[in-house]
């Protein structure tokens, strides 16, 4: 199952393990995935004398990670291959205090302050690129707070349970039987939801930290702005929910000049690695709650009680998936309304779905889903598709893809448990009709993450922050860059350039004394 090169890598990873770990396996003798699970774990265990397996006959299929014979609270009801193989490895390394993904001191304090007991279950797919982030974040919480337990459940080998729990998207997280999250997420977002549900022990107040430059957002624009500022010898902090931002959702990147091909996940990792080369405080897993300007200082307050201030603020909070904002959409997110065809497409095998949006992302989604679903219908608001010609031609060549233009989605219809259709309107005749289907994938572009700054800065009707040609906003000492602004074309390479420009202009204004 594991080739020699992977085993050699694992031997290196596990060479510094201090404690002994056991994969405590419980599986039915006739379970169809028994051999696959046992073989995988035994091969992993063979890479270190600090790892072993214990096999017991039982109902179903699962294994518990034990540390020195004690239950860690980390459970897999899955054969953690595919994207989840990393989650298996990180569970062991993190339990041993190794790994480089530990949260900083403040986030660690918040996790330890959660009131328990808490029982978490994440339903996942081995093909989902967003699932490992959620699984690994929750496993980390388990290791930091002994009152938390977490089960990672592969939906494909627990189909009856998935149907009973009405799961139609991954990752889906339940807390003590109640659904609390669907889709991609960061540790900070998950932590907030657990704090809201279970409460926390009160933490001591934290002093406001002062910097020369604060950067809000850590996508291509934010990371570039932070690096350029740090290279000027300034004290810099970058504050974000996750490094990479929206880039993490991009499967393939082939237009970042000098890098012929990469992925969003890889680029996000490269950004974090580059940031770490400089004296930059990387404040990840944080959501900014308030922005104020006091005597020229820009003050950011984040969830949990931290505050930061600096004379210069560079806003690079990017954009997020735009929603339809029609009746029924919010109710059925995760139950027939989805935004990621790569993650949630397998739930709609041999079913009929719609893709809302005829741009590149929408037509690419239709092409991908056509290999899974029995029928895919693309609904485009305008008279013609906006996607590149090569994508349009590919979609039109597929026998199970229909394209309907000049159509508006009016409402999402469901039966209380899941989506059963939508109401569409022909924009020429104004005629409305019900269109029966099993799922809806929304691909209508992005919306600027600027809500926090709208009372402070000038924005346009689309919510984008207005900037001059150098990234200056309507407030002295506040700059903006990337997809959150009104800059033409939302591209990674453009965002990086805008981030660099904002940092350079901010430094120049600082030298001239014009940031107040």
XYZ file of C-alpha atoms in Angstrom:
516
model
C 0.000 0.000 0.000
C 2.818 2.426 0.886
C 5.790 2.491 -1.449
C 9.364 2.532 -0.183
C 9.831 6.264 -0.765
C 6.823 7.120 1.431
C 8.002 4.705 4.120
C 11.418 6.355 4.139
C 9.748 9.727 4.611
C 7.657 8.361 7.476
C 10.715 6.929 9.177
C 12.221 10.402 9.103
C 9.033 12.028 10.405
C 8.715 9.573 13.288
C 12.407 9.426 14.181
C 12.041 11.922 17.021
C 8.923 10.441 18.641
C 9.277 10.300 22.423
C 6.108 8.516 23.574
C 4.707 5.213 22.345
C 1.518 5.277 20.259
C -0.948 2.516 19.512
C -3.543 2.363 16.761
C -6.280 0.613 18.732
C -8.337 -0.971 15.931
C -11.928 -2.165 16.297
C -13.390 -3.718 13.158
C -15.922 -6.375 12.182
C -14.282 -9.526 10.766
C -16.382 -9.242 7.597
C -16.141 -5.481 7.068
C -15.283 -4.798 3.440
C -12.621 -2.230 4.420
C -11.035 -4.298 7.194
C -7.995 -5.453 5.248
C -7.393 -1.991 3.791
C -7.463 -0.339 7.234
C -5.307 -2.950 8.958
C -2.750 -3.003 6.147
C -2.476 0.805 6.144
C -2.004 1.151 9.883
C 0.395 -1.768 10.133
C 2.543 -0.292 7.374
C 2.576 3.099 9.081
C 3.423 1.451 12.413
C 6.285 -0.457 10.801
C 8.066 2.867 10.225
C 8.828 3.409 13.920
C 9.396 1.308 17.023
C 7.286 3.936 18.815
C 4.184 2.832 16.882
C 2.167 -0.360 17.111
C -1.270 -1.769 16.298
C -3.764 -3.662 18.420
C -6.589 -5.398 16.562
C -9.916 -6.391 18.084
C -13.069 -7.793 16.506
C -16.024 -5.465 16.920
C -18.979 -3.949 15.125
C -18.295 -1.433 12.391
C -14.839 0.012 11.761
C -12.791 2.488 13.771
C -9.488 3.031 15.511
C -8.493 5.160 18.482
C -5.086 6.777 18.892
C -3.573 5.777 22.237
C -0.587 7.513 23.824
C 1.293 5.323 26.299
C -1.827 3.186 26.425
C -4.144 6.105 27.227
C -7.001 7.265 24.992
C -6.101 10.601 23.357
C -9.704 11.304 22.308
C -8.821 11.141 18.593
C -10.894 8.568 16.712
C -11.052 7.699 13.024
C -14.032 5.832 11.631
C -12.332 5.785 8.290
C -9.444 4.365 6.342
C -7.422 7.598 6.365
C -5.941 7.515 2.912
C -6.221 10.197 0.244
C -6.194 13.703 1.648
C -6.752 12.352 5.174
C -3.456 10.482 5.285
C -1.855 13.715 6.448
C -4.463 13.969 9.225
C -3.379 10.549 10.489
C 0.284 11.542 10.535
C -0.384 14.919 12.149
C -2.459 13.271 14.881
C 0.583 11.255 15.936
C 3.092 14.080 15.579
C 0.920 16.624 17.382
C 0.167 14.202 20.206
C 3.934 14.024 20.687
C 4.290 17.807 20.689
C 5.818 17.768 17.232
C 4.542 19.307 14.032
C 4.529 22.937 12.977
C 0.790 23.605 13.067
C 0.325 24.331 16.771
C -1.696 27.490 17.418
C -0.053 30.428 19.163
C -0.346 31.087 22.889
C -3.551 33.141 22.776
C -5.488 30.661 20.607
C -4.192 27.825 22.792
C -5.554 29.603 25.884
C -8.959 29.980 24.253
C -9.069 26.280 23.353
C -8.096 25.223 26.869
C -10.773 27.541 28.271
C -13.625 25.739 26.457
C -16.093 24.167 28.857
C -16.637 20.434 28.373
C -17.361 17.687 27.930
C -17.581 18.119 24.146
C -18.152 15.290 21.678
C -17.443 16.189 18.046
C -18.050 14.234 14.845
C -16.825 15.279 11.395
C -18.247 13.620 8.289
C -15.711 13.708 5.480
C -14.754 12.435 2.075
C -11.259 11.244 1.210
C -11.445 13.294 -2.002
C -12.319 16.530 -0.170
C -9.508 19.090 -0.076
C -11.191 21.123 2.687
C -11.805 18.215 5.076
C -8.230 17.772 6.368
C -8.109 21.371 7.606
C -11.214 20.789 9.728
C -10.172 17.328 10.937
C -6.697 18.489 11.908
C -7.979 21.623 13.646
C -10.441 19.644 15.760
C -7.862 16.960 16.540
C -5.551 19.705 17.753
C -8.304 20.987 20.061
C -8.673 17.463 21.464
C -4.976 17.352 22.316
C -5.068 20.790 23.987
C -8.298 20.271 25.935
C -8.833 16.892 27.586
C -12.608 17.428 27.737
C -12.958 17.207 23.937
C -13.287 14.046 21.828
C -13.420 13.942 18.043
C -14.431 11.283 15.541
C -13.527 11.657 11.863
C -16.054 9.637 9.841
C -15.706 8.680 6.183
C -19.163 9.016 4.656
C -18.459 6.475 1.920
C -18.132 3.582 4.386
C -20.831 4.847 6.747
C -23.538 5.577 4.182
C -26.526 4.637 6.351
C -25.339 6.941 9.103
C -24.720 9.774 6.648
C -28.238 9.384 5.309
C -29.691 9.241 8.813
C -27.830 12.403 9.800
C -28.949 14.065 6.525
C -25.404 14.959 5.544
C -25.119 16.245 1.969
C -21.849 18.149 2.053
C -18.406 17.741 3.540
C -16.951 18.491 5.904
C -19.986 18.558 8.194
C -19.335 18.867 11.934
C -21.736 17.800 14.697
C -21.313 18.742 18.353
C -23.098 16.311 20.666
C -25.482 15.413 17.861
C -26.232 18.964 16.662
C -24.873 20.208 13.345
C -22.688 23.261 13.940
C -20.693 23.611 10.738
C -20.659 22.759 7.023
C -17.858 23.367 4.526
C -14.356 24.751 4.645
C -13.212 26.398 7.839
C -10.292 27.549 9.924
C -9.417 26.683 13.496
C -10.490 30.167 14.547
C -13.940 29.824 12.988
C -14.508 26.396 14.551
C -13.308 27.665 17.912
C -15.793 30.538 17.809
C -18.660 28.137 17.153
C -17.639 25.917 20.053
C -17.295 28.936 22.347
C -20.796 30.052 21.377
C -22.265 26.612 22.086
C -20.366 25.511 25.195
C -18.988 28.689 26.746
C -15.511 29.293 28.120
C -13.749 29.945 31.372
C -13.101 33.705 31.564
C -9.629 34.661 30.374
C -7.453 37.411 31.777
C -7.326 40.634 29.766
C -4.496 40.964 27.261
C -2.484 44.153 26.791
C -2.796 45.999 23.487
C 0.214 45.278 21.282
C 1.691 48.097 19.212
C 3.285 47.775 15.776
C 4.503 50.004 12.963
C 2.238 48.283 10.433
C -0.841 46.091 10.795
C -1.910 43.992 7.815
C -5.485 42.670 7.863
C -5.697 39.567 5.690
C -3.097 37.006 4.661
C -3.843 36.135 1.062
C -1.466 37.036 -1.784
C -1.984 40.799 -1.262
C -1.692 40.712 2.525
C 1.313 38.405 2.624
C 3.140 40.551 0.058
C 2.329 43.762 1.932
C 3.626 42.269 5.191
C 6.856 41.036 3.619
C 7.562 44.337 1.845
C 6.902 46.250 5.077
C 9.142 43.946 7.113
C 11.924 44.354 4.563
C 11.887 48.050 5.424
C 12.812 47.175 9.004
C 9.344 47.872 10.387
C 7.598 45.992 13.181
C 4.778 44.162 11.390
C 1.840 41.956 12.368
C -0.423 40.145 9.924
C -3.876 39.245 11.254
C -6.095 36.733 9.475
C -8.383 33.754 9.831
C -5.993 31.686 7.733
C -2.884 32.182 5.640
C -3.691 32.154 1.941
C -7.304 33.237 2.301
C -9.432 32.469 -0.741
C -6.385 30.998 -2.518
C -6.888 27.858 -0.436
C -10.030 27.115 -2.502
C -8.229 27.190 -5.863
C -7.447 23.744 -7.223
C -4.951 24.555 -9.967
C -2.956 27.731 -10.667
C -1.213 28.005 -14.017
C -0.942 31.774 -14.535
C 1.359 32.812 -11.689
C 4.287 33.947 -13.770
C 7.507 31.897 -13.329
C 5.521 29.137 -11.594
C 4.075 27.017 -14.427
C 1.777 25.036 -12.163
C 0.843 24.952 -8.488
C -2.217 24.528 -6.302
C -3.940 26.901 -3.938
C -2.984 24.804 -0.921
C 0.648 24.766 -1.995
C 0.701 28.494 -2.642
C -0.802 29.139 0.806
C 1.944 27.006 2.360
C 4.576 28.868 0.358
C 3.180 32.221 1.506
C 3.378 31.117 5.140
C 6.911 29.846 4.656
C 7.964 33.138 3.092
C 6.347 35.167 5.893
C 8.264 33.089 8.428
C 11.562 34.239 6.890
C 10.981 37.713 8.347
C 10.300 39.169 11.794
C 6.553 39.255 11.245
C 4.051 38.346 13.946
C 1.703 35.908 12.182
C -1.581 36.159 14.079
C -3.640 33.422 12.442
C -7.088 32.040 13.378
C -8.348 35.481 14.339
C -11.460 37.337 13.251
C -11.343 41.114 13.442
C -14.451 42.448 15.182
C -13.853 46.190 15.289
C -11.701 48.848 13.629
C -11.163 52.295 15.129
C -8.958 55.297 14.472
C -7.855 57.038 17.675
C -5.453 59.996 17.521
C -4.061 58.678 14.272
C -3.576 55.129 15.559
C -5.476 52.357 13.832
C -6.809 49.932 16.442
C -8.008 46.415 15.592
C -9.962 44.339 18.109
C -10.274 40.605 17.481
C -12.573 37.896 18.776
C -11.367 36.710 22.170
C -10.209 40.050 23.520
C -6.912 40.883 21.819
C -6.294 44.400 20.474
C -3.522 45.727 18.241
C -2.629 49.220 17.124
C -0.344 50.866 14.593
C -0.128 54.150 12.691
C -0.459 52.212 9.418
C -3.141 49.704 8.471
C -3.090 47.806 5.177
C -6.416 46.096 4.430
C -6.119 42.962 2.297
C -9.089 40.915 3.475
C -9.876 39.651 -0.023
C -13.232 38.274 -1.091
C -15.508 35.321 -0.470
C -18.041 33.254 -2.376
C -21.028 35.347 -3.386
C -24.406 33.906 -2.382
C -27.660 34.080 -4.311
C -29.429 35.746 -1.375
C -32.772 34.206 -2.303
C -35.339 32.480 -0.052
C -34.323 28.949 0.896
C -30.610 29.273 0.119
C -29.336 29.760 3.666
C -31.622 27.057 5.060
C -30.343 24.398 2.675
C -26.619 25.135 2.680
C -25.096 21.717 3.282
C -28.391 20.062 2.429
C -28.464 20.547 -1.313
C -26.918 23.994 -1.685
C -23.149 23.785 -2.150
C -20.250 25.962 -3.255
C -17.460 23.423 -3.859
C -18.023 20.873 -6.651
C -14.759 19.104 -5.862
C -15.738 18.413 -2.254
C -19.482 17.878 -2.516
C -19.890 16.559 -6.044
C -19.639 12.870 -4.972
C -22.824 13.273 -2.894
C -24.728 13.825 -6.130
C -23.597 10.785 -8.068
C -26.222 9.873 -10.676
C -28.397 12.812 -9.560
C -29.542 15.983 -11.300
C -27.942 19.267 -10.276
C -27.795 22.893 -11.338
C -24.784 25.189 -11.491
C -25.692 28.847 -11.012
C -23.250 31.027 -12.911
C -21.761 30.933 -16.392
C -18.309 32.331 -15.721
C -15.136 30.260 -15.702
C -15.784 28.809 -12.245
C -19.367 27.878 -13.113
C -18.578 26.194 -16.419
C -15.550 24.406 -14.905
C -17.843 23.141 -12.140
C -20.352 21.891 -14.721
C -17.634 20.023 -16.603
C -16.398 18.379 -13.384
C -19.901 17.465 -12.207
C -20.822 16.007 -15.600
C -18.572 13.046 -14.844
C -20.486 12.328 -11.632
C -24.058 13.502 -12.062
C -26.718 12.194 -14.444
C -27.539 15.732 -15.580
C -26.048 19.185 -15.061
C -27.891 22.383 -15.976
C -26.031 25.683 -16.063
C -28.151 28.771 -15.356
C -26.646 32.090 -16.454
C -28.222 35.437 -15.592
C -26.939 37.240 -18.707
C -27.725 36.534 -22.374
C -24.422 34.746 -22.955
C -21.913 32.794 -20.921
C -18.917 34.699 -19.575
C -16.560 31.705 -19.475
C -13.562 31.332 -21.764
C -14.421 29.959 -25.195
C -12.467 26.733 -24.672
C -14.494 25.981 -21.527
C -17.783 26.774 -23.248
C -16.952 24.452 -26.117
C -16.046 21.639 -23.737
C -19.262 22.034 -21.729
C -21.425 22.150 -24.853
C -19.818 18.944 -26.113
C -20.964 16.972 -23.050
C -24.273 15.138 -23.595
C -25.524 15.549 -20.022
C -24.860 19.302 -19.726
C -27.577 21.825 -20.600
C -27.010 25.572 -20.659
C -29.845 28.036 -20.066
C -29.059 31.747 -20.309
C -31.021 34.895 -19.445
C -32.380 33.144 -16.360
C -32.689 34.306 -12.766
C -32.848 32.004 -9.746
C -35.720 33.246 -7.601
C -35.985 30.708 -4.781
C -34.487 27.451 -3.511
C -37.081 24.789 -2.795
C -36.782 21.994 -0.234
C -38.824 19.430 1.652
C -37.482 20.369 5.072
C -34.534 17.994 4.855
C -32.975 18.672 1.469
C -33.249 20.594 -1.784
C -35.842 19.335 -4.270
C -35.726 22.122 -6.839
C -35.621 25.824 -7.532
C -37.852 28.496 -8.994
C -36.324 30.119 -12.068
C -37.482 33.137 -14.032
C -37.028 33.773 -17.733
C -35.771 37.360 -17.816
C -37.302 38.003 -21.251
C -40.838 36.798 -20.575
C -40.783 37.214 -16.760
C -42.335 33.748 -16.604
C -41.495 31.721 -13.491
C -41.460 27.941 -13.250
C -40.304 25.188 -10.904
C -37.202 23.243 -11.948
C -36.844 19.907 -10.131
C -33.334 18.825 -9.117
C -31.291 17.295 -6.304
C -28.582 19.862 -5.738
C -27.475 23.431 -6.503
C -23.875 24.561 -6.881
C -23.548 28.340 -6.568
C -20.730 29.771 -8.686
C -21.529 33.458 -9.175
C -18.213 34.985 -8.297
C -16.870 36.743 -5.254
C -17.922 39.535 -2.921
C -15.452 41.825 -1.154
C -14.823 41.177 2.541
C -15.234 44.843 3.413
C -18.245 44.959 5.752
C -16.055 45.725 8.749
C -14.656 48.858 7.095
C -17.741 50.332 5.378
C -18.463 52.830 8.149
C -14.883 54.044 8.089
C -13.891 54.036 4.409
C -15.457 54.884 1.081
C -16.705 51.880 -0.897
C -18.522 51.433 -4.197
C -21.964 49.878 -4.738
C -20.377 46.410 -4.839
C -18.759 46.953 -1.445
C -15.225 47.241 -2.802
C -12.951 49.676 -0.959
C -12.132 52.675 -3.132
C -8.425 53.399 -3.509
C -6.304 55.753 -5.548
C -3.730 54.413 -7.989
C -1.300 53.851 -5.101
C -3.611 51.996 -2.728
C -4.476 54.914 -0.480
C -8.023 54.944 0.914
C -10.184 57.836 2.078
C -8.505 57.783 5.516
C -4.864 58.783 6.032
C -2.669 55.900 7.095
C -5.095 53.245 5.848
C -4.287 51.461 2.608
C -6.019 48.613 0.792
C -4.900 46.025 -1.737
C -6.165 43.034 -3.650
C -9.657 41.666 -4.160
C -11.224 43.736 -1.356
C -10.601 46.887 -3.450
C -11.969 48.279 -6.686
C -8.838 47.265 -8.596
C -9.548 45.872 -12.051
C -9.214 42.097 -12.447
C -9.141 39.806 -9.438
C -5.981 37.827 -10.084
C -3.314 36.445 -7.744
C -0.457 38.138 -9.561
C -2.305 41.482 -9.515
C -3.097 41.135 -5.806
C 0.576 40.532 -5.059
C 1.572 43.622 -7.007
C -1.083 45.714 -5.267
C 0.099 44.459 -1.876
C 3.680 45.434 -2.647
C 2.574 48.850 -3.908
C 0.486 49.559 -0.808
C 3.405 48.678 1.467
C 5.849 50.851 -0.464
C 3.481 53.821 -0.549
C 2.750 53.427 3.173
C 6.467 53.469 3.911
C 6.946 56.550 1.737
C 4.064 58.340 3.488
C 5.580 57.374 6.834
C 8.888 58.948 5.849
C 7.045 62.125 4.787
C 5.000 62.192 7.989
C 1.631 62.035 6.211
C 0.106 58.916 7.771
C -1.946 60.867 10.340
